[in-house]
Amino acid sequence: AADRIADVTLELGGKGPLVVHEDADLDAAVHAAVLAIFYNTGETCTAGSRLFVHDAVAEEFLDRLVETAEGLAIGDPLERDTRMGPKVSTAQAERTLEYVEQAREAGGDVLVGGGRPDDASSDAFVEPTVIEGLSHDSAPVQEEIFGPVLAVFRWDDYDEMIDLANDVDYGLAAGVMTESASQAY
């Protein structure tokens, strides 16, 4: 494109990591995680679709995250109370659900979501989904889903976590939740 000075539109990926340290404000961290993946139904190039949560806070954090995801109002995005609308098309919803099925087949534990809402007004809706127990090299972790699907990884070894956080081909953004500026740096 540069050789011909052609107009280009790039599709860049949203497989960004969100790292939650053991000293993080859990309310703020859950809020950040929900926005990172469920904002715009996960159809965001800067989506935080991989969550790395420290073992010391993982149980409490995941309980809060699941409860928050279950409580998200799904529906017409023009309605004031809606927190998550439909995917851009039924085909994209199907594609997202295929990745969820791949995650199940790969041994992933769907903590919340994983399907269509029972009361959805169209087939373009996908529930906010949180999956734990996947291998980091599995397709649902490595490939762009572009939907409301969050892969969770627990960590206690910083160096291993950083290696995994950086181990994707797509990633335009990252987040770090901690109360320590030096740790974030």
XYZ file of N, CA and C in Angstrom:
555
model
N 0.828 -1.188 0.000
C 0.000 0.000 0.000
C 0.874 1.253 0.000
N 1.977 1.231 0.731
C 2.847 2.398 0.775
C 3.495 2.654 -0.582
N 3.855 1.574 -1.278
C 4.477 1.730 -2.605
C 3.535 2.406 -3.594
N 2.238 2.188 -3.430
C 1.246 2.746 -4.363
C 0.499 3.933 -3.764
N 0.805 4.299 -2.538
C 0.101 5.352 -1.801
C -1.401 5.068 -1.817
N -1.746 3.833 -1.479
C -3.147 3.397 -1.468
C -3.756 3.619 -0.091
N -5.034 3.939 -0.098
C -5.757 4.016 1.166
C -5.860 2.623 1.762
N -5.719 2.550 3.076
C -5.742 1.258 3.758
C -6.565 1.383 5.031
N -7.331 0.359 5.311
C -7.988 0.230 6.608
C -7.443 -1.044 7.229
N -6.894 -0.926 8.429
C -6.293 -2.077 9.087
C -7.223 -2.638 10.154
N -7.304 -3.948 10.241
C -8.006 -4.633 11.332
C -6.924 -5.080 12.294
N -6.842 -4.409 13.414
C -5.830 -4.732 14.408
C -6.503 -5.367 15.605
N -5.785 -6.206 16.283
C -6.417 -7.100 17.227
C -6.597 -6.630 18.650
N -7.588 -7.227 19.300
C -7.896 -6.946 20.686
C -7.680 -8.168 21.559
N -6.473 -8.566 21.773
C -6.148 -9.691 22.662
C -5.318 -9.169 23.822
N -5.610 -7.955 24.228
C -4.828 -7.301 25.267
C -4.970 -7.965 26.630
N -3.900 -7.909 27.421
C -3.944 -8.436 28.781
C -4.375 -7.368 29.788
N -5.088 -7.802 30.797
C -5.343 -6.990 31.978
C -4.748 -7.764 33.144
N -3.788 -7.162 33.831
C -3.075 -7.813 34.923
C -3.580 -7.245 36.244
N -4.051 -8.130 37.110
C -4.534 -7.729 38.432
C -3.545 -8.250 39.471
N -2.903 -7.311 40.156
C -1.953 -7.660 41.226
C -2.706 -7.896 42.530
N -2.042 -8.531 43.472
C -2.678 -8.886 44.743
C -3.059 -7.682 45.585
N -2.467 -6.507 45.327
C -2.803 -5.311 46.102
C -3.845 -4.429 45.414
N -4.398 -4.892 44.321
C -5.335 -4.073 43.541
C -6.613 -3.788 44.318
N -7.186 -2.633 44.070
C -8.522 -2.303 44.554
C -9.469 -3.177 43.726
N -10.065 -4.186 44.339
C -10.840 -5.167 43.583
C -12.082 -4.569 42.933
N -12.714 -3.597 43.572
C -13.863 -2.954 42.936
C -13.437 -2.271 41.639
N -12.338 -1.533 41.702
C -11.830 -0.852 40.514
C -11.369 -1.860 39.456
N -10.740 -2.937 39.893
C -10.240 -3.941 38.957
C -11.379 -4.673 38.253
N -12.436 -5.015 38.982
C -13.593 -5.661 38.345
C -14.228 -4.708 37.342
N -14.384 -3.461 37.738
C -14.952 -2.458 36.832
C -14.111 -2.359 35.554
N -12.792 -2.308 35.710
C -11.895 -2.224 34.554
C -12.013 -3.455 33.674
N -12.067 -4.631 34.281
C -12.162 -5.873 33.506
C -13.462 -5.920 32.715
N -14.562 -5.514 33.349
C -15.862 -5.516 32.667
C -15.834 -4.556 31.485
N -15.331 -3.352 31.693
C -15.248 -2.395 30.586
C -14.299 -2.881 29.500
N -13.193 -3.485 29.895
C -12.169 -3.899 28.925
C -12.689 -4.924 27.927
N -13.599 -5.807 28.366
C -14.048 -6.859 27.457
C -15.498 -6.726 27.024
N -16.357 -6.196 27.865
C -17.777 -6.176 27.520
C -18.232 -4.866 26.894
N -17.407 -3.808 26.990
C -17.739 -2.561 26.312
C -17.853 -2.828 24.814
N -18.862 -2.295 24.199
C -19.092 -2.459 22.759
C -19.170 -3.941 22.378
N -19.670 -4.743 23.301
C -19.869 -6.182 23.106
C -18.571 -6.891 22.728
N -17.456 -6.348 23.194
C -16.159 -6.959 22.904
C -15.645 -6.671 21.509
N -16.392 -5.905 20.748
C -15.980 -5.582 19.377
C -15.149 -4.298 19.392
N -13.979 -4.433 20.017
C -13.077 -3.300 20.192
C -11.652 -3.782 19.967
N -10.905 -3.057 19.167
C -9.524 -3.462 18.877
C -8.630 -3.425 20.107
N -9.014 -2.667 21.095
C -8.212 -2.577 22.318
C -8.808 -3.405 23.451
N -9.648 -4.368 23.118
C -10.310 -5.184 24.146
C -9.294 -5.908 25.030
N -9.595 -5.925 26.305
C -8.792 -6.694 27.256
C -9.416 -8.065 27.402
N -9.087 -8.964 26.492
C -9.752 -10.269 26.441
C -9.005 -11.370 27.186
N -7.855 -11.007 27.770
C -7.097 -11.977 28.575
C -6.845 -11.345 29.942
N -7.328 -12.009 30.966
C -7.211 -11.503 32.335
C -6.218 -12.357 33.101
N -5.244 -11.699 33.711
C -4.257 -12.367 34.555
C -4.466 -11.857 35.973
N -5.008 -12.707 36.841
C -5.344 -12.296 38.199
C -4.485 -13.068 39.192
N -3.893 -12.345 40.131
C -2.992 -12.958 41.104
C -3.758 -13.971 41.953
N -3.119 -15.116 42.214
C -3.729 -16.188 43.009
C -4.292 -15.707 44.346
N -3.599 -14.761 44.975
C -3.994 -14.314 46.313
C -5.376 -13.660 46.337
N -5.810 -13.118 45.200
C -7.116 -12.443 45.140
C -8.051 -13.066 44.112
N -7.624 -14.140 43.478
C -8.379 -14.706 42.351
C -9.795 -15.124 42.726
N -9.971 -15.829 43.820
C -11.313 -16.315 44.175
C -12.287 -15.157 44.371
N -11.893 -14.200 45.202
C -12.776 -13.064 45.465
C -13.008 -12.252 44.198
N -11.945 -12.009 43.449
C -12.065 -11.238 42.216
C -13.022 -11.910 41.235
N -12.841 -13.217 41.019
C -13.677 -13.919 40.055
C -15.129 -14.004 40.521
N -15.353 -14.163 41.810
C -16.731 -14.129 42.318
C -17.391 -12.802 41.976
N -16.678 -11.712 42.206
C -17.224 -10.380 41.909
C -17.419 -10.174 40.409
N -16.452 -10.643 39.634
C -16.535 -10.493 38.177
C -17.733 -11.249 37.619
N -17.912 -12.493 38.039
C -19.031 -13.301 37.567
C -20.353 -12.656 37.967
N -20.446 -12.206 39.201
C -21.675 -11.559 39.663
C -21.983 -10.306 38.827
N -20.959 -9.524 38.525
C -21.147 -8.322 37.723
C -21.568 -8.684 36.300
N -20.913 -9.676 35.707
C -21.263 -10.088 34.343
C -22.696 -10.610 34.279
N -23.091 -11.380 35.286
C -24.467 -11.893 35.320
C -25.495 -10.769 35.420
N -25.105 -9.669 36.019
C -26.032 -8.568 36.218
C -26.071 -7.548 35.102
N -25.247 -7.714 34.070
C -25.255 -6.753 32.970
C -26.568 -6.847 32.198
N -27.208 -5.722 32.004
C -28.453 -5.682 31.230
C -28.096 -5.792 29.752
N -28.616 -6.823 29.114
C -28.364 -7.080 27.698
C -29.621 -6.706 26.928
N -29.450 -5.952 25.845
C -30.624 -5.588 25.069
C -30.352 -4.485 24.066
N -31.389 -3.738 23.767
C -31.346 -2.652 22.807
C -30.359 -1.588 23.295
N -29.323 -1.302 22.527
C -28.328 -0.335 22.977
C -28.865 1.090 23.082
N -30.037 1.341 22.532
C -30.631 2.676 22.650
C -31.397 2.851 23.958
N -31.587 1.759 24.683
C -32.268 1.828 25.971
C -31.272 2.251 27.052
N -31.681 3.122 27.902
C -30.811 3.706 28.929
C -30.142 2.669 29.836
N -30.869 1.635 30.230
C -30.335 0.659 31.179
C -29.488 -0.441 30.543
N -29.467 -0.510 29.228
C -28.694 -1.554 28.547
C -27.208 -1.327 28.764
N -26.510 -2.407 29.110
C -25.058 -2.346 29.294
C -24.310 -3.113 28.214
N -25.016 -3.983 27.488
C -24.373 -4.707 26.398
C -25.402 -5.002 25.321
N -25.105 -4.563 24.118
C -26.008 -4.769 22.999
C -25.635 -6.001 22.192
N -26.195 -6.107 20.988
C -25.912 -7.261 20.135
C -24.561 -7.132 19.442
N -24.104 -8.233 18.914
C -22.942 -8.220 18.032
C -23.376 -7.533 16.735
N -22.435 -7.234 15.884
C -22.739 -6.502 14.660
C -23.634 -7.309 13.710
N -23.613 -8.629 13.838
C -24.455 -9.473 12.975
C -24.628 -10.850 13.619
N -25.616 -11.568 13.121
C -25.821 -12.943 13.576
C -24.607 -13.797 13.223
N -24.025 -13.557 12.057
C -22.838 -14.328 11.653
C -21.693 -14.123 12.639
N -21.514 -12.892 13.121
C -20.455 -12.635 14.092
C -20.779 -13.264 15.442
N -22.040 -13.290 15.806
C -22.434 -13.972 17.048
C -22.139 -15.463 16.928
N -22.465 -16.058 15.795
C -22.172 -17.480 15.564
C -20.670 -17.750 15.667
N -19.878 -16.871 15.074
C -18.423 -17.022 15.119
C -17.934 -16.973 16.570
N -18.457 -16.037 17.347
C -18.080 -15.927 18.762
C -18.438 -17.202 19.513
N -19.644 -17.703 19.280
C -20.096 -18.912 19.975
C -19.301 -20.143 19.545
N -18.794 -20.151 18.317
C -17.920 -21.241 17.884
C -16.621 -21.248 18.706
N -16.097 -20.068 18.993
C -14.904 -19.991 19.837
C -15.202 -20.459 21.258
N -16.378 -20.136 21.765
C -16.757 -20.607 23.100
C -16.826 -22.128 23.108
N -17.381 -22.702 22.059
C -17.449 -24.167 21.967
C -16.038 -24.760 21.878
N -15.154 -24.134 21.118
C -13.760 -24.591 21.065
C -13.127 -24.548 22.459
N -13.446 -23.502 23.205
C -12.905 -23.376 24.568
C -13.405 -24.524 25.438
N -14.678 -24.855 25.345
C -15.229 -25.987 26.112
C -14.524 -27.283 25.728
N -14.361 -27.502 24.420
C -13.715 -28.721 23.934
C -12.254 -28.799 24.374
N -11.631 -27.633 24.587
C -10.227 -27.591 25.018
C -10.094 -27.664 26.541
N -11.210 -27.890 27.232
C -11.163 -28.040 28.680
C -11.438 -26.773 29.467
N -11.870 -25.726 28.793
C -12.176 -24.485 29.489
C -13.428 -24.609 30.335
N -13.411 -23.944 31.470
C -14.538 -23.908 32.388
C -15.252 -22.568 32.202
N -16.463 -22.600 31.663
C -17.229 -21.378 31.450
C -17.831 -20.975 32.796
N -17.317 -19.888 33.368
C -17.759 -19.423 34.674
C -19.083 -18.681 34.594
N -19.312 -18.029 33.474
C -20.566 -17.306 33.248
C -20.741 -17.135 31.742
N -21.993 -17.116 31.308
C -22.286 -16.884 29.892
C -22.065 -18.118 29.050
N -21.574 -17.879 27.853
C -21.264 -18.970 26.946
C -22.350 -19.303 25.954
N -23.386 -18.488 25.888
C -24.473 -18.754 24.946
C -25.188 -17.478 24.576
N -26.424 -17.663 24.150
C -27.283 -16.519 23.847
C -28.229 -16.295 25.023
N -28.571 -15.057 25.303
C -29.562 -14.810 26.351
C -30.900 -15.445 25.974
N -31.589 -15.988 26.964
C -32.883 -16.633 26.707
C -33.907 -15.682 26.126
N -33.876 -14.442 26.547
C -34.882 -13.476 26.121
C -34.387 -12.525 25.036
N -33.364 -12.928 24.285
C -32.796 -12.063 23.252
C -33.807 -11.805 22.143
N -33.790 -10.579 21.651
C -34.708 -10.199 20.577
C -34.178 -10.581 19.199
N -32.913 -11.025 19.121
C -32.357 -11.499 17.853
C -31.240 -12.490 18.139
N -30.804 -13.174 17.104
C -29.719 -14.145 17.244
C -28.337 -13.491 17.261
N -28.284 -12.163 17.250
C -27.005 -11.470 17.246
C -26.463 -11.229 18.659
N -27.209 -11.630 19.681
C -26.769 -11.413 21.053
C -25.929 -12.589 21.553
N -24.908 -12.266 22.333
C -24.068 -13.253 23.009
C -23.926 -12.792 24.455
N -24.085 -13.717 25.380
C -23.942 -13.378 26.797
C -22.500 -12.983 27.117
N -22.313 -12.102 28.097
C -20.951 -11.857 28.572
C -20.395 -13.173 29.115
N -19.219 -13.532 28.642
C -18.665 -14.866 28.905
C -17.286 -14.767 29.539
N -17.093 -15.545 30.594
C -15.800 -15.627 31.271
C -15.408 -17.103 31.321
N -14.201 -17.400 30.844
C -13.730 -18.784 30.747
C -12.382 -18.908 31.445
N -12.256 -19.951 32.257
C -11.004 -20.231 32.944
C -10.549 -21.640 32.565
N -9.262 -21.904 32.714
C -8.749 -23.251 32.533
C -8.266 -23.581 31.136
N -8.118 -22.573 30.297
C -7.616 -22.817 28.946
C -6.100 -22.777 28.918
N -5.526 -23.526 28.005
C -4.106 -23.406 27.735
C -3.903 -22.082 27.005
N -2.826 -21.381 27.331
C -2.607 -20.080 26.716
C -2.368 -20.179 25.217
N -1.981 -21.340 24.737
C -1.748 -21.469 23.301
C -2.984 -21.957 22.539
N -4.128 -22.065 23.201
C -5.357 -22.509 22.534
C -5.904 -21.408 21.620
N -6.648 -21.806 20.616
C -7.202 -20.860 19.647
C -8.058 -19.770 20.290
N -8.953 -20.093 21.233
C -9.756 -19.014 21.812
C -8.932 -17.958 22.563
N -7.739 -18.305 22.974
C -6.872 -17.347 23.660
C -6.024 -16.581 22.645
N -5.538 -17.264 21.640
C -4.594 -16.666 20.702
C -5.249 -15.932 19.525
N -6.412 -16.370 19.122
C -7.048 -15.784 17.935
C -8.066 -14.725 18.326
N -8.264 -13.783 17.423
C -9.193 -12.681 17.686
C -10.631 -13.172 17.626
N -11.312 -13.113 18.756
C -12.725 -13.478 18.819
C -13.579 -12.266 18.473
N -13.183 -11.107 18.938
C -13.896 -9.857 18.700
C -15.317 -9.954 19.240
N -15.402 -10.475 20.456
C -16.693 -10.638 21.107
C -16.529 -10.608 22.615
N -17.629 -10.731 23.348
C -17.600 -10.592 24.805
C -17.132 -11.858 25.527
N -15.905 -12.266 25.237
C -15.353 -13.502 25.792
C -14.015 -13.188 26.457
N -13.946 -13.461 27.754
C -12.757 -13.178 28.553
C -12.122 -14.483 29.006
N -10.842 -14.657 28.691
C -10.078 -15.819 29.157
C -9.313 -15.417 30.423
N -9.437 -16.234 31.472
C -8.848 -15.930 32.774
C -7.676 -16.859 33.060
N -6.597 -16.260 33.574
C -5.416 -17.005 33.983
C -5.006 -16.528 35.375
N -4.795 -17.472 36.271
C -4.301 -17.140 37.604
C -2.782 -17.177 37.572
N -2.168 -16.311 38.376
C -0.709 -16.291 38.395
C -0.185 -16.032 39.798
N 1.033 -16.537 40.033
C 1.764 -16.190 41.241
C 3.243 -15.960 40.918
N 3.657 -16.351 39.726
C 5.026 -16.113 39.282
C 5.005 -14.965 38.272
N 5.561 -13.839 38.673
C 5.513 -12.630 37.857
C 6.124 -12.842 36.466
N 7.300 -13.437 36.404
C 7.981 -13.593 35.118
C 7.179 -14.476 34.157
N 6.600 -15.560 34.666
C 5.767 -16.415 33.810
C 4.549 -15.655 33.314
N 3.927 -14.873 34.208
C 2.751 -14.108 33.822
C 3.109 -13.093 32.738
N 4.203 -12.383 32.899
C 4.605 -11.389 31.905
C 4.882 -12.053 30.561
N 5.521 -13.222 30.574
C 5.754 -13.945 29.329
C 4.433 -14.263 28.631
N 3.452 -14.743 29.395
C 2.150 -15.063 28.804
C 1.405 -13.802 28.358
N 1.469 -12.762 29.159
C 0.783 -11.517 28.802
C 1.269 -10.974 27.461
N 2.520 -11.226 27.152
C 3.095 -10.747 25.897
C 3.075 -11.791 24.782
N 2.527 -12.957 25.047
C 2.576 -14.066 24.101
C 1.331 -14.151 23.219
N 1.090 -13.110 22.434
C 0.026 -13.111 21.431
C 0.493 -12.295 20.230
N -0.102 -12.570 19.083
C 0.228 -11.798 17.886
C -0.538 -10.482 17.831
N -1.665 -10.414 18.560
C -2.505 -9.222 18.526
C -2.516 -8.587 19.903
N -2.404 -7.301 19.946
C -2.519 -6.632 21.230
C -2.161 -5.164 21.110
N -3.148 -4.313 21.184
C -2.918 -2.883 21.044
C -2.935 -2.151 22.376
N -3.344 -2.833 23.420
C -3.461 -2.179 24.718
C -3.214 -3.207 25.810
N -2.941 -2.701 26.996
C -2.774 -3.557 28.163
C -3.159 -2.737 29.381
N -3.525 -3.429 30.448
C -3.873 -2.752 31.675
C -3.208 -3.419 32.859
N -2.923 -2.621 33.878
C -2.321 -3.131 35.099
C -3.091 -2.532 36.266
N -3.609 -3.398 37.126
C -4.341 -2.954 38.302
C -3.507 -3.240 39.535
N -3.057 -2.179 40.195
C -2.250 -2.269 41.396
C -2.343 -0.930 42.126
N -2.051 -0.936 43.405
C -2.004 0.305 44.171
C -0.592 0.881 44.193
N 0.371 0.169 43.583
C 1.771 0.561 43.615
C 2.219 1.080 42.252
N 2.567 2.352 42.192
C 3.031 2.927 40.930
C 4.309 2.243 40.445
N 5.207 1.913 41.368
C 6.454 1.261 40.948
C 6.177 -0.145 40.420
N 5.230 -0.846 41.015
C 4.863 -2.179 40.512
C 4.211 -2.082 39.133
N 3.362 -1.091 38.941
C 2.732 -0.897 37.635
C 3.791 -0.600 36.577
N 4.750 0.230 36.954
C 5.812 0.574 36.014
C 6.620 -0.655 35.651
